[in-house]
CSV table of C-alpha atoms in Angstrom, one decimal:
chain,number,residue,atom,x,y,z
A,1,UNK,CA,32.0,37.4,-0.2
A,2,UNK,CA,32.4,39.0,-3.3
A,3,UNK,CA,29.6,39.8,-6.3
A,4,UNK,CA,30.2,41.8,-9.5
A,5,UNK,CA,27.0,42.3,-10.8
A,6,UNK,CA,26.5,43.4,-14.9
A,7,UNK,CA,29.9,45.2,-14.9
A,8,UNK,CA,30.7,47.3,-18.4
A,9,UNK,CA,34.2,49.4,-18.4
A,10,UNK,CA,35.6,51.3,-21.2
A,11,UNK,CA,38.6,53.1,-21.8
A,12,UNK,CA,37.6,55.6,-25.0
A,13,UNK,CA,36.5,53.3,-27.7
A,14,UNK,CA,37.7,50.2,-26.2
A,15,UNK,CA,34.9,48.2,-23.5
A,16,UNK,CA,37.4,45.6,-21.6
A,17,UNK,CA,34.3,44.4,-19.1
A,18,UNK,CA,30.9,43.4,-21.2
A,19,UNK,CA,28.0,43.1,-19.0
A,20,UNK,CA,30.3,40.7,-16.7
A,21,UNK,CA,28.8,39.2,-13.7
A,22,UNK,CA,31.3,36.9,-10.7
A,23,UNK,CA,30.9,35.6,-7.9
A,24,UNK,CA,33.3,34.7,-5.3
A,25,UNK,CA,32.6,32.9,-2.0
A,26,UNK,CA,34.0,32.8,1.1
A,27,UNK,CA,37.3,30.2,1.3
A,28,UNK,CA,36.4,30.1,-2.8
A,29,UNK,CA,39.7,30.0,-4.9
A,30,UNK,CA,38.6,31.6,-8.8
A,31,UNK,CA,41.3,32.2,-11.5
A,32,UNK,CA,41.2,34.6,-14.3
A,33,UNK,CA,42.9,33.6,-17.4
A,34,UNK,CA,43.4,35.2,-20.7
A,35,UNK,CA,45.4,36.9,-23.4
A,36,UNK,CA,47.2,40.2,-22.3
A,37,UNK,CA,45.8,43.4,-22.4
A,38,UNK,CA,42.2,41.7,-22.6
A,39,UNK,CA,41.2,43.4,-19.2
A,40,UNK,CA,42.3,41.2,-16.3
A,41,UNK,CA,44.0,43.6,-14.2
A,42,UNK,CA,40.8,45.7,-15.1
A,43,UNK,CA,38.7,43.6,-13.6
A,44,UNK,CA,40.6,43.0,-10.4
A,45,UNK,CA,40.7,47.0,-10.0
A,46,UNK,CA,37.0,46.7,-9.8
A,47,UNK,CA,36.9,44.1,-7.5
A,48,UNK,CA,39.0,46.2,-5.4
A,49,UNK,CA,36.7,49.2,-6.0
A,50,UNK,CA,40.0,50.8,-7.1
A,51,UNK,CA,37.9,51.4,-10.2
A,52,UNK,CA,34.8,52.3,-10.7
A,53,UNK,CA,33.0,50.6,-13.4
A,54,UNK,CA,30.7,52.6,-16.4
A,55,UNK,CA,28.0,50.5,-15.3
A,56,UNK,CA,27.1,47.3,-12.3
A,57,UNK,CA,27.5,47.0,-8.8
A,58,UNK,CA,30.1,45.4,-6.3
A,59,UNK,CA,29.1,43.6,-3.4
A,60,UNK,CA,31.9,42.6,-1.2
A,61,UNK,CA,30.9,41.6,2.4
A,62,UNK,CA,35.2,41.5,3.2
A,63,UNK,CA,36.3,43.3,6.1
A,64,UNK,CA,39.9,42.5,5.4
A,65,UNK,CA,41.1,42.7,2.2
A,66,UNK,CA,44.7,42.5,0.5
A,67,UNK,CA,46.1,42.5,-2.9
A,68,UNK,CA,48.8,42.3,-4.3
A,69,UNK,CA,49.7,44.0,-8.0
A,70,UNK,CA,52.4,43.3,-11.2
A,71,UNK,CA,54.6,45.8,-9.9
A,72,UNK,CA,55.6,45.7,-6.4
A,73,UNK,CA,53.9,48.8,-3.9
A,74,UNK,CA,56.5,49.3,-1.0
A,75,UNK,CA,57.3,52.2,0.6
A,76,UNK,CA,60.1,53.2,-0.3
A,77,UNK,CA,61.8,54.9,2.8
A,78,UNK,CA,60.8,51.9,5.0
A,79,UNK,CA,62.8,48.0,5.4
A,80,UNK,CA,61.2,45.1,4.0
A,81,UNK,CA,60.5,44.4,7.6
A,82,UNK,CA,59.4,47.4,8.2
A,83,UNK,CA,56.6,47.2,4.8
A,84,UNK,CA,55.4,44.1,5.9
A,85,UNK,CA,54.5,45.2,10.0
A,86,UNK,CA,52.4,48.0,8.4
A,87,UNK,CA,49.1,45.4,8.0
A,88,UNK,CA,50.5,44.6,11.8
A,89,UNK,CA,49.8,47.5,13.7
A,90,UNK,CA,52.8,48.5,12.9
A,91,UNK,CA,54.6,48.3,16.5
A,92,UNK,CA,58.2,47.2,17.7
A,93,UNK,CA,56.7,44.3,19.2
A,94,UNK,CA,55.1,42.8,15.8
A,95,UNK,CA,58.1,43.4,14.0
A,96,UNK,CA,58.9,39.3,15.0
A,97,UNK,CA,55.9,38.4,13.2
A,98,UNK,CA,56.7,40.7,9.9
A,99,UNK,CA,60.3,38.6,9.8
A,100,UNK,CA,58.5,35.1,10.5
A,101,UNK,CA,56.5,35.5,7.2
A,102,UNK,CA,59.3,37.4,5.6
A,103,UNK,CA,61.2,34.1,6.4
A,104,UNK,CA,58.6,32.4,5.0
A,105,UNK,CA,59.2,33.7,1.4
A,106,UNK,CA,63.0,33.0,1.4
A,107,UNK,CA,63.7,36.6,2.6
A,108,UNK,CA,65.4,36.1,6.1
A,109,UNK,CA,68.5,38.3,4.7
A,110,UNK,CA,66.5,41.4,3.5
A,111,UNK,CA,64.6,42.3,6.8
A,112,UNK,CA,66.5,45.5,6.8
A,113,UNK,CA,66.9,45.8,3.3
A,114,UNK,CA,65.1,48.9,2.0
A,115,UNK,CA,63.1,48.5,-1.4
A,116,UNK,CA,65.7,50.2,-3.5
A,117,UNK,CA,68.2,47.3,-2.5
A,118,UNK,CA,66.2,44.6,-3.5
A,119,UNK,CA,65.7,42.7,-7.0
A,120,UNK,CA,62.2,42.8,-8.2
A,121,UNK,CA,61.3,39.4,-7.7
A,122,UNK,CA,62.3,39.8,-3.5
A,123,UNK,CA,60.4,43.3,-3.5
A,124,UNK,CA,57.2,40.9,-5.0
A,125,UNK,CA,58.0,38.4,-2.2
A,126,UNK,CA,58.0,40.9,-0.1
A,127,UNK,CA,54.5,42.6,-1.3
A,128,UNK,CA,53.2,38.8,-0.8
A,129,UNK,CA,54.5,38.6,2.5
A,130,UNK,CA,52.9,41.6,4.1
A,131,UNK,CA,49.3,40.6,1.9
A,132,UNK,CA,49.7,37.2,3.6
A,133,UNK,CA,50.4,38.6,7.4
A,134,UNK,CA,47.1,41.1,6.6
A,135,UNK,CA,45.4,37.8,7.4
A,136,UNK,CA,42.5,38.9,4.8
A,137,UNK,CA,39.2,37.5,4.2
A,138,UNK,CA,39.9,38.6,0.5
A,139,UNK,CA,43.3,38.0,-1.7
A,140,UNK,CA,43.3,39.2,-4.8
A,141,UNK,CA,46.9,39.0,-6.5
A,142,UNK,CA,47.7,40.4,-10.0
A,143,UNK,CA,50.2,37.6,-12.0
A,144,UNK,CA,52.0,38.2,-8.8
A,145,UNK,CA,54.6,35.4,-9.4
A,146,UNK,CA,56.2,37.1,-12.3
A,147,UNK,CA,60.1,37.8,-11.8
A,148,UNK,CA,60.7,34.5,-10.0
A,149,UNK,CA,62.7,31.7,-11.5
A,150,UNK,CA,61.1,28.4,-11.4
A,151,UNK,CA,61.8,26.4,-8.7
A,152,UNK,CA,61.8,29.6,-6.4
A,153,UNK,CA,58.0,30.0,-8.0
A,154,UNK,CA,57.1,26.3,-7.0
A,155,UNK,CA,58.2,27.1,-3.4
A,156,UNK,CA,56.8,30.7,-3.0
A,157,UNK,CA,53.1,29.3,-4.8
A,158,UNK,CA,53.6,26.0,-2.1
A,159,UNK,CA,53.5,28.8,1.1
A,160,UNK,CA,51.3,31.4,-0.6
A,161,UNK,CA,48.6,28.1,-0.8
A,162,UNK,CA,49.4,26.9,2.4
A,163,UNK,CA,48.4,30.2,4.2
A,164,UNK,CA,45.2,31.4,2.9
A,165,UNK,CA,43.1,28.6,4.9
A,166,UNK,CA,39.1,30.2,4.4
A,167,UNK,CA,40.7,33.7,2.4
A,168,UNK,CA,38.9,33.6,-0.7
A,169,UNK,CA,41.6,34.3,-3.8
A,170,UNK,CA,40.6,36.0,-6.5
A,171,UNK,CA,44.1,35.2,-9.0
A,172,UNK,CA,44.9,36.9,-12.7
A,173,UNK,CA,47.3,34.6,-14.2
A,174,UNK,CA,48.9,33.4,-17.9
A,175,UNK,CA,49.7,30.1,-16.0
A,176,UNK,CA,47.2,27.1,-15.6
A,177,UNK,CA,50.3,26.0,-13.6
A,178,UNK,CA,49.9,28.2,-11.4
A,179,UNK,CA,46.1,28.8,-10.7
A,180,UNK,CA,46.4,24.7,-10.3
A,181,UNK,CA,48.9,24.6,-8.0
A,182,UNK,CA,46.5,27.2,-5.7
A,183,UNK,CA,43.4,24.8,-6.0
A,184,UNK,CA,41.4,27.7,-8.1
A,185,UNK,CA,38.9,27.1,-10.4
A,186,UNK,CA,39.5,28.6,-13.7
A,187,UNK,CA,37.9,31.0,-15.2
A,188,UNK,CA,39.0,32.0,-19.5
A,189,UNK,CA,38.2,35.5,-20.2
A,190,UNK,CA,38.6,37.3,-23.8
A,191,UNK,CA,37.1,40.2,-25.2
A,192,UNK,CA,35.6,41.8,-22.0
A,193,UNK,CA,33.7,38.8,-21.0
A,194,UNK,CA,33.9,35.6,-19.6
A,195,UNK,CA,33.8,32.2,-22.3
């Protein structure tokens, strides 16, 4: 599904990625943990060939991919229903299925909410939402959970689980909590390389 193969990455002086080699298969759930600033989100940028790396190859045989980052990427002139039905062929008659998995994420009052009137944590749920209705053979979310009290955390994490079915998730978190909770295997990562 996925294969980063001897990656290095430097920004000036500092290398973030060491000769770093993953592999991620299909349905496979993996989980990046480590201090901050040690070059998670780095790595997921290459993943997402969003970066290109000073050195290695990616291999990813995914034909759908979604991610989702720290800071929420809506547009800003369109609803949160209206975000969302852009990875559904954006038509009148998928806007049902946007609200369904807006509803989903405890957002069944914001479907014609545009970004600006929303709190961080519901413009995240709502980044989650439309990365969930891509349907993607590849998830790769960036400590997406961040902004959201606890027990609305448990419950988001609880759907966010229950829909990726065979997606492989590739997850940059601080919380063990969290990476358990999604059934990923962890992976600790300091000083550009994997422990």
């Amino acid at each position: 599904m996925l294969e980063l193969i001897d990656i290095s990455l430097s920004f000036g002086e500092k290398q973030v990625l060491h000769h770093l080699n993953l592999s991620l298969k299909a349905g496979e759930r993996i989980a990046i943990m480590g201090p901050s600033g040690c070059g998670k989100t780095s790595l997921l940028r290459v993943a997402l060939s969003l970066q290109l790396p000073d050195r290695g190859s990616i291999q990813c045989a995914a034909e759908r991919t979604a991610a989702v980052f720290q800071e929420p990427r809506l547009l800003p002139w369109r609803t949160a229903s209206e975000n969302v039905n852009l990875v559904l062929s954006d038509r009148v008659e998928t806007l049902p299925t946007a609200r369904k998995w807006l509803e989903r994420l405890e957002l069944g009052d914001a479907f014609n909410l545009y970004p600006a009137e929303l709190s961080g944590g519901m413009q995240q749920r709502v980044s989650l939402a439309r990365a969930l209705a891509a349907t993607p053979e590849l998830l790769v979310l960036d400590e997406p959970f961040k902004g959201l009290d606890e027990a609305l955390r448990r419950r988001v994490i609880q759907v966010v689980g229950e829909s990726l079915n065979r997606t492989a998730l590739l997850l940059a978190t601080h919380s063990e909590e969290e990476a358990q909770a999604l059934g990923c295997h962890i992976l600790r990562y300091q000083d550009g390389q994997f422990l």
